[in-house]
Tab-separated table of C-alpha atoms in Angstrom:
chain	number	residue	atom	x	y	z
A	159	UNK	CA	-0.101	-0.008	0.205
A	160	UNK	CA	1.374	3.259	-1.137
A	161	UNK	CA	1.617	6.459	1.092
A	162	UNK	CA	0.260	9.392	0.277
A	163	UNK	CA	2.643	12.406	1.293
A	164	UNK	CA	2.302	16.419	1.219
A	165	UNK	CA	5.111	18.172	1.990
A	166	UNK	CA	4.085	21.889	3.583
A	167	UNK	CA	7.721	24.557	3.767
A	168	UNK	CA	8.419	27.769	3.076
A	169	UNK	CA	11.914	26.764	1.721
A	170	UNK	CA	11.819	25.381	-2.207
A	171	UNK	CA	14.971	23.509	-1.604
A	172	UNK	CA	13.636	21.487	1.349
A	173	UNK	CA	10.577	20.657	-0.058
A	174	UNK	CA	12.208	19.231	-3.412
A	175	UNK	CA	15.086	17.698	-1.066
A	176	UNK	CA	11.953	15.729	0.478
A	177	UNK	CA	10.001	15.449	-2.417
A	178	UNK	CA	13.136	13.777	-4.280
A	179	UNK	CA	13.815	11.517	-1.626
A	180	UNK	CA	10.714	10.239	-0.625
A	181	UNK	CA	9.458	10.193	-3.959
A	182	UNK	CA	12.367	7.767	-5.002
A	183	UNK	CA	10.509	5.282	-2.409
A	184	UNK	CA	8.179	2.540	-3.855
A	185	UNK	CA	5.859	2.246	-1.082
A	186	UNK	CA	5.623	6.716	-0.435
A	187	UNK	CA	4.140	8.897	-2.884
A	188	UNK	CA	4.778	12.857	-2.672
A	189	UNK	CA	1.054	14.338	-4.034
A	190	UNK	CA	1.534	17.460	-3.469
A	191	UNK	CA	3.553	20.798	-1.748
A	192	UNK	CA	2.612	23.702	-0.127
A	193	UNK	CA	4.890	27.226	0.826
A	194	UNK	CA	2.598	27.959	4.188
A	195	UNK	CA	0.450	27.048	6.514
A	196	UNK	CA	-2.892	27.780	4.742
A	197	UNK	CA	-2.057	26.425	1.530
A	198	UNK	CA	-1.130	23.247	3.156
A	199	UNK	CA	-4.278	23.142	4.850
A	200	UNK	CA	-6.398	23.767	1.453
A	201	UNK	CA	-3.787	21.256	-0.287
A	202	UNK	CA	-4.610	18.743	2.379
A	203	UNK	CA	-8.402	19.380	2.248
A	204	UNK	CA	-8.104	18.717	-1.448
A	205	UNK	CA	-5.667	15.636	-1.764
A	206	UNK	CA	-6.552	14.185	1.570
A	207	UNK	CA	-3.155	12.590	2.162
A	208	UNK	CA	-2.023	9.785	5.032
A	209	UNK	CA	0.502	12.213	6.211
A	210	UNK	CA	1.644	15.669	6.353
A	211	UNK	CA	5.072	16.879	6.575
A	212	UNK	CA	4.794	20.103	8.411
A	213	UNK	CA	7.367	22.858	9.121
A	214	UNK	CA	6.465	24.534	12.098
A	215	UNK	CA	7.744	28.427	11.029
A	216	UNK	CA	6.358	29.825	8.140
A	217	UNK	CA	4.661	32.809	6.731
A	218	UNK	CA	1.058	33.904	6.830
A	219	UNK	CA	0.020	30.730	8.555
A	220	UNK	CA	2.508	28.833	10.885
A	221	UNK	CA	2.681	24.874	11.336
A	222	UNK	CA	1.397	25.160	14.721
A	223	UNK	CA	-2.408	26.849	13.409
A	224	UNK	CA	-2.175	24.791	10.143
A	225	UNK	CA	-1.984	21.496	12.702
A	226	UNK	CA	-4.575	22.888	14.417
A	227	UNK	CA	-7.313	22.972	11.470
A	228	UNK	CA	-6.202	19.613	9.964
A	229	UNK	CA	-6.671	17.588	13.066
A	230	UNK	CA	-9.725	19.826	14.564
A	231	UNK	CA	-11.489	20.460	11.551
A	232	UNK	CA	-14.962	21.928	10.616
A	233	UNK	CA	-18.147	20.091	10.640
A	234	UNK	CA	-18.727	18.498	7.339
A	235	UNK	CA	-14.803	17.579	7.342
A	236	UNK	CA	-13.924	14.033	7.869
A	237	UNK	CA	-10.274	13.668	6.782
A	238	UNK	CA	-7.729	13.971	9.392
A	239	UNK	CA	-3.964	13.048	8.137
A	240	UNK	CA	-0.976	12.290	10.410
A	241	UNK	CA	1.177	15.271	11.050
A	242	UNK	CA	4.843	14.627	11.393
A	243	UNK	CA	6.475	17.924	12.035
A	244	UNK	CA	9.708	19.526	10.866
A	245	UNK	CA	11.813	21.984	12.905
A	246	UNK	CA	15.643	23.182	13.213
A	247	UNK	CA	15.372	22.914	16.926
A	248	UNK	CA	15.173	19.847	19.194
A	249	UNK	CA	13.450	21.567	21.458
A	250	UNK	CA	10.584	24.155	20.427
A	251	UNK	CA	7.644	25.626	21.900
A	252	UNK	CA	5.646	25.034	18.704
A	253	UNK	CA	6.298	21.811	18.680
A	254	UNK	CA	5.131	20.866	22.208
A	255	UNK	CA	2.260	22.897	21.351
A	256	UNK	CA	1.637	21.219	17.782
A	257	UNK	CA	1.932	17.105	20.144
A	258	UNK	CA	-0.743	19.040	22.181
A	259	UNK	CA	-2.736	19.699	19.092
A	260	UNK	CA	-2.560	16.132	17.738
A	261	UNK	CA	0.533	15.950	15.641
A	262	UNK	CA	2.308	12.303	15.281
A	263	UNK	CA	5.861	13.347	16.278
A	264	UNK	CA	8.396	15.670	15.263
A	265	UNK	CA	11.935	15.134	13.165
A	266	UNK	CA	14.635	17.567	13.136
A	267	UNK	CA	15.521	18.756	9.196
A	268	UNK	CA	18.724	17.861	9.769
A	269	UNK	CA	18.029	14.310	10.711
A	270	UNK	CA	19.775	11.645	8.187
A	271	UNK	CA	17.676	10.686	4.779
A	272	UNK	CA	16.850	7.443	6.141
A	273	UNK	CA	15.494	9.179	9.134
A	274	UNK	CA	13.111	10.809	7.485
A	275	UNK	CA	11.809	8.017	5.175
A	276	UNK	CA	11.260	6.034	8.573
A	277	UNK	CA	9.382	8.435	9.973
A	278	UNK	CA	7.145	8.739	7.236
A	279	UNK	CA	6.673	5.256	7.502
A	280	UNK	CA	5.929	4.847	11.207
A	281	UNK	CA	3.468	8.052	11.552
A	282	UNK	CA	1.436	6.188	8.948
A	283	UNK	CA	1.210	3.007	10.355
A	284	UNK	CA	0.103	5.064	13.466
A	285	UNK	CA	3.269	4.116	15.321
A	286	UNK	CA	3.651	7.487	16.337
A	287	UNK	CA	6.317	9.181	18.598
A	288	UNK	CA	9.573	9.362	16.474
A	289	UNK	CA	12.628	8.832	18.152
A	290	UNK	CA	10.486	8.632	21.557
A	291	UNK	CA	13.457	9.941	24.236
A	292	UNK	CA	13.952	13.433	22.433
A	293	UNK	CA	10.174	14.020	21.856
A	294	UNK	CA	9.767	12.934	25.896
A	295	UNK	CA	12.633	15.347	26.468
A	296	UNK	CA	10.817	18.117	24.641
A	297	UNK	CA	7.752	17.604	26.563
A	298	UNK	CA	9.324	17.160	30.176
A	299	UNK	CA	11.344	20.334	29.524
A	300	UNK	CA	7.682	22.653	28.700
A	301	UNK	CA	5.715	20.767	31.296
A	302	UNK	CA	8.617	21.992	33.874
A	303	UNK	CA	8.794	25.419	32.195
A	304	UNK	CA	4.956	25.592	32.112
A	305	UNK	CA	2.432	23.637	34.682
A	306	UNK	CA	-0.906	23.168	33.311
A	307	UNK	CA	-4.041	22.569	35.292
A	308	UNK	CA	-3.964	18.862	36.160
A	309	UNK	CA	-7.145	18.497	37.907
A	310	UNK	CA	-9.308	17.264	34.651
A	311	UNK	CA	-6.607	15.181	33.339
A	312	UNK	CA	-5.598	13.470	36.462
A	313	UNK	CA	-9.905	12.260	36.577
A	314	UNK	CA	-9.750	10.859	33.287
A	315	UNK	CA	-7.174	8.995	34.818
A	316	UNK	CA	-9.200	7.008	36.933
A	317	UNK	CA	-10.795	5.419	33.735
A	318	UNK	CA	-8.118	3.145	33.420
A	319	UNK	CA	-7.030	-0.254	35.434
A	320	UNK	CA	-3.972	-0.064	37.212
A	321	UNK	CA	-2.156	-2.398	34.377
A	322	UNK	CA	-3.476	0.474	31.761
A	323	UNK	CA	-1.790	2.690	34.205
A	324	UNK	CA	1.649	1.172	34.339
A	325	UNK	CA	1.630	0.801	30.432
A	326	UNK	CA	0.887	4.392	30.139
A	327	UNK	CA	3.844	5.089	32.519
A	328	UNK	CA	6.046	3.200	30.589
A	329	UNK	CA	5.097	4.572	27.146
A	330	UNK	CA	4.973	8.212	28.523
A	331	UNK	CA	8.938	7.345	29.540
A	332	UNK	CA	9.913	6.586	26.189
A	333	UNK	CA	9.298	2.600	26.330
A	334	UNK	CA	8.441	0.938	22.876
A	335	UNK	CA	6.093	-2.174	22.914
A	336	UNK	CA	8.756	-4.599	23.035
A	337	UNK	CA	10.633	-2.824	26.126
A	338	UNK	CA	7.207	-2.416	27.817
A	339	UNK	CA	6.768	-6.205	27.416
A	340	UNK	CA	9.798	-6.828	28.611
A	341	UNK	CA	9.469	-4.264	31.866
A	342	UNK	CA	6.041	-5.850	32.831
A	343	UNK	CA	6.884	-9.615	31.490
A	344	UNK	CA	3.685	-9.423	28.940
A	345	UNK	CA	3.244	-10.738	25.916
A	346	UNK	CA	3.946	-7.622	23.245
A	347	UNK	CA	0.618	-8.220	21.671
A	348	UNK	CA	-0.894	-8.015	25.092
A	349	UNK	CA	0.938	-4.716	25.234
A	350	UNK	CA	-0.431	-3.106	22.217
A	351	UNK	CA	-3.977	-4.272	23.176
A	352	UNK	CA	-3.528	-1.976	26.262
A	353	UNK	CA	-1.880	0.800	24.260
A	354	UNK	CA	-4.847	0.593	22.293
A	355	UNK	CA	-7.263	0.512	25.053
A	356	UNK	CA	-5.400	3.803	26.456
A	357	UNK	CA	-6.213	5.894	23.750
A	358	UNK	CA	-10.072	4.639	23.012
A	359	UNK	CA	-10.718	5.239	27.127
A	360	UNK	CA	-8.922	8.719	27.133
A	361	UNK	CA	-9.795	9.699	23.713
A	362	UNK	CA	-6.076	10.141	22.425
A	363	UNK	CA	-5.136	9.952	19.119
A	364	UNK	CA	-1.773	8.130	19.746
A	365	UNK	CA	1.503	7.836	21.397
A	366	UNK	CA	2.311	11.306	21.453
A	367	UNK	CA	-0.916	12.786	22.888
A	368	UNK	CA	-0.521	9.901	25.571
A	369	UNK	CA	2.897	11.264	26.289
A	370	UNK	CA	1.591	14.719	26.836
A	371	UNK	CA	-1.552	13.364	28.572
A	372	UNK	CA	0.637	11.444	31.089
A	373	UNK	CA	2.826	14.945	32.192
A	374	UNK	CA	-0.164	16.805	32.321
A	375	UNK	CA	-2.103	14.637	34.380
A	376	UNK	CA	1.089	14.439	36.805
A	377	UNK	CA	1.154	10.707	36.104
A	378	UNK	CA	4.700	11.595	35.305
A	379	UNK	CA	6.443	14.467	36.098
A	380	UNK	CA	9.640	15.822	34.709
A	381	UNK	CA	13.052	14.676	36.116
A	382	UNK	CA	11.760	11.297	37.310
């Protein structure tokens, strides 16, 4: 199955380079490019891609607002692509907010070509959070700098079983399903089932949002 991708970035050379790399893959098809967030939203509505590569800082409309519009569309719009943020900074306020808005992860623009290809495939499969430890550090940094009200999130934690709470804690610490299975002495498929139930119960889009939720609810605290 071919993964359909659009690239939203204000630098033409970046778009061209990413498009050439991705189009060279037999299972990825770049179906469009846009130079700002507003164009990206319109292009996504028209082409209905599986994955949007979204730059963070752009003129007209930045990547954060574009991500919000894509992942919380108006009534009548049902398509919601997965969004992979592109940034030149490994810690960026916009990226944290984009993860809260539902983006599936982020990738540094200077990453190796193979990392970009792998990231698109990972996000397309729904296995969000490329480089969990890096994303976890980013979330922890902003959770430390900007504490949020935890009342509602903490209440929602009560919807989880004890085992699901354990699994969510380990997800937030950056562990993969395989690592969680080893830690809790469970089958990997059982861990996948727990993660799926956690996302459903908490109405979360993917693992990226689960990590954000774990910090904001106080289940995991920065530096622990």
